[in-house]
Coordinates of C-alpha atoms and ligand atoms in Angstrom, one line a residue:
M10 CA -9.8 -3.5 -29.7
N11 CA -6.3 -4.4 -29.0
P12 CA -6.4 -7.5 -26.7
F13 CA -2.8 -6.9 -25.6
E14 CA -3.5 -3.4 -24.4
K15 CA -3.5 -4.2 -20.7
I16 CA -0.8 -6.8 -20.5
L17 CA 1.6 -6.5 -17.6
R18 CA 5.4 -6.9 -17.6
P19 CA 6.6 -9.2 -14.9
P20 CA 9.3 -7.8 -12.6
E21 CA 12.7 -9.5 -12.6
V22 CA 12.9 -12.5 -10.3
E23 CA 15.3 -10.6 -8.0
R24 CA 12.7 -7.9 -7.6
I25 CA 9.8 -10.3 -7.0
V26 CA 11.8 -11.9 -4.2
D27 CA 12.6 -8.5 -2.8
I28 CA 9.1 -7.1 -2.9
S29 CA 7.7 -10.3 -1.3
A30 CA 10.3 -10.5 1.4
R31 CA 9.7 -6.9 2.3
R32 CA 5.9 -7.3 2.4
G33 CA 6.5 -10.4 4.7
M34 CA 8.6 -8.5 7.2
R35 CA 6.1 -5.7 7.4
S36 CA 3.8 -7.9 9.5
S37 CA 2.3 -5.7 12.1
R38 CA 1.5 -8.4 14.6
G39 CA 3.3 -7.6 17.8
G40 CA 3.1 -9.1 21.3
V41 CA 5.4 -11.3 23.3
G42 CA 5.0 -15.0 24.2
L43 CA 4.9 -18.2 22.2
S44 CA 1.5 -17.8 20.6
S45 CA 2.2 -14.2 19.5
A46 CA 5.5 -15.3 18.0
R47 CA 3.7 -18.1 16.1
R48 CA 1.0 -15.8 14.8
R49 CA 3.7 -13.4 13.7
E50 CA 5.6 -16.1 11.7
I51 CA 2.5 -17.4 10.1
D52 CA 1.5 -13.9 9.1
R53 CA 5.0 -13.2 7.6
V54 CA 5.0 -16.4 5.6
R55 CA 1.4 -15.7 4.4
R56 CA 2.1 -12.2 3.3
M57 CA 5.4 -13.1 1.6
M58 CA 4.0 -16.0 -0.4
D59 CA 0.7 -14.4 -1.2
T60 CA 2.6 -11.4 -2.6
S61 CA 4.8 -13.4 -5.0
S62 CA 1.9 -15.6 -6.1
A63 CA -0.3 -12.6 -6.8
I64 CA 2.4 -10.9 -8.8
L65 CA 2.7 -13.9 -11.1
M66 CA -1.1 -14.4 -11.4
S67 CA -1.7 -10.8 -12.2
V68 CA 0.6 -11.1 -15.2
V69 CA -1.1 -14.3 -16.4
R70 CA -4.5 -12.7 -16.0
S71 CA -3.5 -9.6 -17.9
Y72 CA -3.2 -11.7 -21.1
P73 CA -6.1 -12.5 -23.4
N74 CA -7.1 -16.0 -24.1
L75 CA -4.9 -16.7 -27.2
D76 CA -7.3 -19.1 -28.6
S77 CA -10.1 -16.6 -28.9
I78 CA -8.5 -13.4 -30.2
D79 CA -9.2 -12.1 -33.7
R80 CA -7.2 -13.4 -36.6
F81 CA -5.7 -9.9 -37.3
Y82 CA -4.2 -9.7 -33.8
L83 CA -3.1 -13.3 -33.9
D84 CA -1.1 -12.6 -37.1
L85 CA 0.5 -9.5 -35.5
L86 CA 1.3 -11.5 -32.4
D87 CA 3.0 -14.2 -34.6
S88 CA 5.1 -11.5 -36.3
L89 CA 6.4 -10.3 -33.0
A90 CA 6.6 -13.3 -30.7
D91 CA 6.6 -17.1 -30.6
R92 CA 3.0 -18.0 -29.7
N93 CA 3.8 -21.4 -28.3
K94 CA 6.6 -20.0 -26.2
L95 CA 4.2 -17.4 -24.9
K96 CA 1.6 -20.0 -24.0
H97 CA 4.2 -22.1 -22.3
S98 CA 5.6 -19.1 -20.3
L99 CA 2.2 -18.1 -19.1
G100 CA 1.6 -21.7 -18.1
A101 CA 4.8 -21.7 -16.1
L102 CA 3.9 -18.6 -14.2
S103 CA 0.5 -20.0 -13.5
W104 CA 2.1 -23.2 -12.2
A105 CA 4.5 -21.3 -10.0
S106 CA 1.8 -19.1 -8.6
T107 CA -0.3 -22.2 -7.6
T108 CA 2.7 -24.1 -6.2
I109 CA 3.8 -21.2 -4.0
R110 CA 0.4 -21.1 -2.5
K111 CA 0.4 -24.8 -1.9
I112 CA 3.8 -24.6 -0.1
K113 CA 2.5 -21.7 1.9
R114 CA -0.4 -23.8 3.2
E115 CA 2.0 -26.7 4.1
I116 CA 4.4 -24.4 6.0
I117 CA 1.7 -22.6 7.8
S118 CA 0.2 -25.9 8.9
S119 CA 3.7 -27.0 10.2
L120 CA 4.0 -23.6 12.0
R121 CA 0.7 -24.3 13.8
Q122 CA 2.1 -27.5 15.1
T123 CA 5.2 -26.3 16.7
S124 CA 6.0 -24.3 19.8
D125 CA 9.7 -24.3 19.3
P126 CA 11.0 -20.8 18.3
V127 CA 14.0 -22.3 16.6
E128 CA 11.8 -24.6 14.5
M129 CA 9.6 -21.6 13.6
E130 CA 12.6 -19.7 12.3
R131 CA 13.7 -22.8 10.4
L132 CA 10.2 -23.1 8.8
R133 CA 10.2 -19.4 7.8
N134 CA 13.6 -19.8 6.2
M135 CA 12.4 -22.8 4.4
A136 CA 9.5 -20.8 3.0
I137 CA 11.9 -18.2 1.7
A138 CA 14.1 -20.9 0.1
R139 CA 11.4 -22.8 -1.6
M140 CA 9.7 -19.7 -2.9
N141 CA 13.1 -18.5 -4.3
S142 CA 13.8 -21.9 -5.9
I143 CA 10.4 -21.9 -7.7
L144 CA 10.9 -18.4 -8.9
R145 CA 14.5 -19.3 -10.1
R146 CA 13.0 -22.2 -12.0
I147 CA 10.7 -20.0 -14.1
E148 CA 13.3 -17.3 -14.6
P149 CA 13.7 -18.0 -18.4
E150 CA 9.9 -17.7 -18.8
I151 CA 9.7 -14.5 -16.8
N152 CA 12.5 -13.1 -18.8
Y153 CA 10.8 -14.1 -22.1
L154 CA 7.7 -12.3 -21.0
R155 CA 9.8 -9.3 -20.1
D156 CA 11.4 -9.3 -23.5
I157 CA 8.3 -9.6 -25.6
Y158 CA 6.4 -7.0 -23.5
S159 CA 7.9 -4.0 -25.4
E160 CA 7.3 -5.8 -28.7
L161 CA 3.7 -6.5 -28.0
R162 CA 3.2 -2.9 -27.1
K163 CA 3.6 -2.2 -30.8
I164 CA 0.3 -3.8 -31.6
P165 CA -2.1 -1.0 -32.5
D166 CA -5.6 -0.5 -31.3
I167 CA -7.6 -1.2 -34.4
R168 CA -11.3 -2.3 -34.5
T169 CA -11.8 -5.5 -36.4
D170 CA -15.6 -5.1 -36.5
I171 CA -15.9 -2.1 -38.7
P172 CA -14.8 -1.6 -42.3
C173 CA -11.4 -0.2 -43.1
V174 CA -10.0 2.0 -45.9
I175 CA -6.4 1.0 -46.2
L176 CA -4.0 3.4 -48.0
S177 CA -1.3 2.0 -50.1
G178 CA 1.1 3.5 -52.7
M179 CA 4.8 4.5 -53.0
P180 CA 6.3 7.2 -50.7
N181 CA 5.3 10.9 -51.4
T182 CA 2.4 10.0 -53.7
G183 CA 0.0 11.7 -51.3
K184 CA -1.3 8.9 -49.0
S185 CA -1.2 10.9 -45.8
S186 CA -2.7 14.0 -47.5
I187 CA -5.6 11.8 -48.8
T188 CA -6.0 10.2 -45.4
Q189 CA -6.4 13.6 -43.9
R190 CA -8.8 14.7 -46.6
I191 CA -11.2 11.8 -46.2
S192 CA -11.0 11.6 -42.4
T193 CA -13.3 13.4 -40.1
G194 CA -11.2 15.0 -37.4
K195 CA -7.4 14.7 -37.1
P196 CA -6.0 11.2 -37.8
E197 CA -3.9 9.8 -34.9
V198 CA -0.6 8.0 -35.0
A199 CA -0.7 4.4 -33.7
P200 CA 2.3 2.0 -33.4
Y201 CA 2.6 -0.9 -35.8
P202 CA 5.2 -3.6 -36.1
F203 CA 8.1 -3.0 -38.5
T204 CA 7.2 0.7 -39.0
T205 CA 9.2 3.5 -37.6
K206 CA 6.5 6.2 -37.9
G207 CA 3.6 3.9 -37.1
L208 CA 0.2 4.1 -38.7
L209 CA -2.0 7.1 -39.3
L210 CA -5.4 6.1 -38.1
G211 CA -8.4 8.2 -39.0
H212 CA -12.2 7.8 -39.1
M213 CA -14.7 8.3 -41.9
D214 CA -18.4 8.9 -41.7
L215 CA -20.3 6.4 -43.8
G216 CA -23.7 7.9 -43.1
N217 CA -26.5 6.1 -41.2
F218 CA -24.5 6.3 -38.0
R219 CA -21.8 4.0 -39.4
M220 CA -18.1 4.6 -39.3
A221 CA -15.1 3.3 -41.2
Q222 CA -11.4 3.4 -40.1
V223 CA -8.9 5.0 -42.4
I224 CA -5.5 3.4 -42.1
D225 CA -2.4 5.0 -43.7
T226 CA 0.5 2.6 -43.6
P227 CA 3.8 4.5 -44.1
G228 CA 6.6 2.0 -44.8
L229 CA 4.3 -1.0 -45.1
L230 CA 2.5 -1.1 -48.4
D231 CA 4.8 1.2 -50.3
R232 CA 7.2 -1.1 -52.1
P233 CA 7.2 -4.6 -53.6
L234 CA 6.3 -7.3 -51.1
N235 CA 9.0 -9.7 -52.2
R236 CA 11.6 -7.5 -50.6
R237 CA 10.2 -8.3 -47.2
N238 CA 11.3 -10.9 -44.7
K239 CA 8.8 -13.5 -43.4
L240 CA 7.9 -11.7 -40.2
E241 CA 7.6 -8.4 -41.8
L242 CA 5.3 -9.9 -44.4
Q243 CA 3.2 -11.4 -41.7
A244 CA 2.7 -8.0 -40.1
I245 CA 1.7 -6.6 -43.5
T246 CA -0.6 -9.4 -44.5
A247 CA -2.3 -9.2 -41.1
L248 CA -4.1 -6.3 -42.7
K249 CA -5.8 -8.8 -45.0
N250 CA -7.9 -9.9 -42.0
L251 CA -9.5 -6.5 -41.7
P252 CA -12.8 -6.1 -43.6
G253 CA -12.7 -3.2 -46.1
I254 CA -11.0 -1.9 -49.2
I255 CA -7.7 -0.7 -50.4
L256 CA -7.0 2.8 -51.9
F257 CA -3.9 2.7 -54.0
V258 CA -2.5 6.2 -54.5
L259 CA -0.6 6.7 -57.7
D260 CA 1.2 9.9 -58.7
P261 CA 1.3 10.2 -62.5
T262 CA 3.4 13.3 -62.3
E263 CA 6.3 11.3 -60.9
T264 CA 7.1 14.3 -58.6
C265 CA 7.0 11.7 -55.8
G266 CA 10.4 10.4 -57.1
Y267 CA 9.1 7.1 -58.6
S268 CA 8.3 6.4 -62.2
V269 CA 4.8 5.4 -63.3
R270 CA 6.3 2.0 -64.2
E271 CA 7.7 1.4 -60.7
Q272 CA 4.4 2.5 -59.1
M273 CA 2.5 0.1 -61.4
N274 CA 4.6 -2.8 -60.3
V275 CA 3.8 -2.1 -56.7
L276 CA 0.1 -1.7 -57.6
R277 CA 0.1 -5.1 -59.3
D278 CA 1.8 -6.7 -56.3
I279 CA -0.6 -5.1 -53.8
S280 CA -3.7 -6.0 -55.9
K281 CA -2.5 -9.6 -56.1
T282 CA -1.8 -9.9 -52.3
F283 CA -5.1 -8.3 -51.4
S284 CA -7.0 -9.8 -54.3
E285 CA -10.1 -10.6 -52.1
K286 CA -10.4 -6.9 -51.3
G287 CA -12.0 -4.1 -53.4
L288 CA -9.3 -1.7 -54.7
I289 CA -9.6 1.8 -56.1
V290 CA -6.6 3.5 -57.7
V291 CA -6.5 7.1 -56.7
L292 CA -4.7 9.2 -59.3
N293 CA -3.4 12.1 -57.3
K294 CA -1.9 15.6 -57.9
K295 CA -4.4 16.5 -60.6
D296 CA -3.7 20.2 -60.0
I297 CA -0.3 19.8 -61.7
W298 CA -1.2 17.2 -64.4
G299 CA -1.1 20.0 -67.0
D300 CA 2.7 20.0 -66.7
F301 CA 3.1 16.3 -67.4
P302 CA 0.7 15.4 -70.2
D303 CA 2.8 12.5 -71.5
K304 CA 3.1 10.9 -68.1
V305 CA -0.6 11.2 -67.5
R306 CA -1.4 9.6 -70.9
E307 CA 1.0 6.7 -70.1
T308 CA -0.6 6.2 -66.7
L309 CA -4.1 6.1 -68.1
A310 CA -3.0 3.5 -70.7
F311 CA -1.5 1.3 -68.0
L312 CA -4.6 1.4 -65.9
S313 CA -7.0 -0.5 -68.1
G314 CA -8.8 -3.1 -65.9
Y315 CA -8.4 -1.0 -62.7
E316 CA -11.1 1.3 -61.3
Y317 CA -9.6 4.7 -60.8
I318 CA -10.6 8.2 -59.5
E319 CA -8.8 11.4 -60.3
V320 CA -8.2 13.8 -57.3
S321 CA -6.0 16.5 -56.0
A322 CA -5.4 16.1 -52.3
L323 CA -3.9 19.6 -52.4
T324 CA -7.0 21.5 -53.7
G325 CA -9.6 18.9 -52.7
D326 CA -10.7 18.4 -56.3
G327 CA -12.4 15.0 -56.8
I328 CA -12.3 14.2 -53.0
D329 CA -16.2 14.3 -52.7
N330 CA -16.4 11.9 -55.6
L331 CA -13.9 9.6 -53.9
I332 CA -15.7 9.7 -50.6
E333 CA -19.0 8.9 -52.4
R334 CA -17.4 5.8 -54.1
I335 CA -15.9 4.5 -50.8
R336 CA -19.3 4.9 -49.1
N337 CA -20.9 2.9 -51.8
L338 CA -18.4 0.1 -51.7
L339 CA -18.6 -0.1 -47.9
R340 CA -22.3 -0.1 -47.8
S341 CA -22.4 -3.9 -47.8
F342 CA -20.0 -4.4 -44.9
Ligands
GDP1139 N1 0.8 19.3 -56.1 C1 0.3 18.4 -55.3 N2 1.1 18.0 -54.3 C2 0.6 17.0 -53.5 C3 -0.7 16.5 -53.6 N3 -0.9 15.6 -52.6 C4 0.2 15.6 -51.9 N4 1.1 16.4 -52.4 C5 2.5 16.7 -51.9 O1 3.2 15.5 -52.0 C6 4.1 15.3 -50.9 C7 3.9 14.0 -50.3 O2 2.6 13.9 -49.7 P1 2.2 12.9 -48.6 O3 0.8 13.0 -48.3 O4 3.1 13.1 -47.4 O5 2.6 11.5 -49.3 P2 2.8 10.1 -48.6 O6 4.3 9.9 -48.4 O7 2.3 9.1 -49.7 O8 2.0 10.0 -47.4 C8 3.8 16.5 -50.0 O9 4.8 17.5 -50.2 C9 2.5 17.0 -50.4 O10 2.3 18.3 -50.2 C10 -1.6 17.0 -54.7 O11 -2.7 16.7 -54.9 N5 -1.0 18.0 -55.5
MG1140 MG1 2.8 9.6 -45.4

């Protein structure tokens, strides 16, 4: 499960000040006379500072412990944000939250000792000033957390404890069609870093009450990896941390727009990068192979050393066979 699913975005400093000041002034304590006035000021300071302190703490608490999250999510985090800067920023908010509470206690205790209305007002203004100054001091950290919030929302909700079938292959070879064919139910779209369309996430029944995730990765595993920048590569290779296998979809008819040769290059690249995973080549579009006998022969010659299965995602031919093979491979996970 995505450990960043529930993270909160801190409001801008200006807004924290505003919300807290307004909560402070909302003190309902009325009455006339010195002790009423003192109680009112104490109440105002307490409400104001508890509010800003709680806002900061709720952000800190919404984050998972970065030292105990799964490697897959850690890699994705690293592709989107600076982990040390994130830790530092959360630490700064936590510090500010505690410090504001400490100042609150000091000022309330001074308020208790005075019976001078002018002094009371001075103490209240001091509380506002000190709270503002602390919030100003952590403004860069607050802004950093605001900035990465929308980035971290791109982390998908993928289970790391069940096996995955990860689809790879060049565009238009039939990855999404095969994902739909082998998934029970309709696959859902989930966000993923460096993708515009996100992932297609389906589920597959392995029998014996076990499930696998089916992950179609448009834009991720569909061209040679050496054309990727470092962060992009990290988001891609995060997938290595997921238990499971790779299905590489190859279109021998070249109606996808890529030559068999180009597709073989990507296959070699993917199989090297994910060498510790099982890989099945899915030879797709069998329904129209008859129109491209030379291409099909060329493909089969290239494929020595690879396990492959022939299918047509369009007609469903060979799909049962593919599902059976996947179930066998995932039995040991
Ligand atoms: N003839 C034929 N066309 C297919 C087959 N599988 C997919 N296609 C077509 O190929 C195109 C690309 O398929 P899609 O699943 O979107 O490929 P993706 O880009 O790899 O996800 C679509 O027009 C599909 O209808 C197949 O088995 N036979
Ligand atoms: Mg697709």
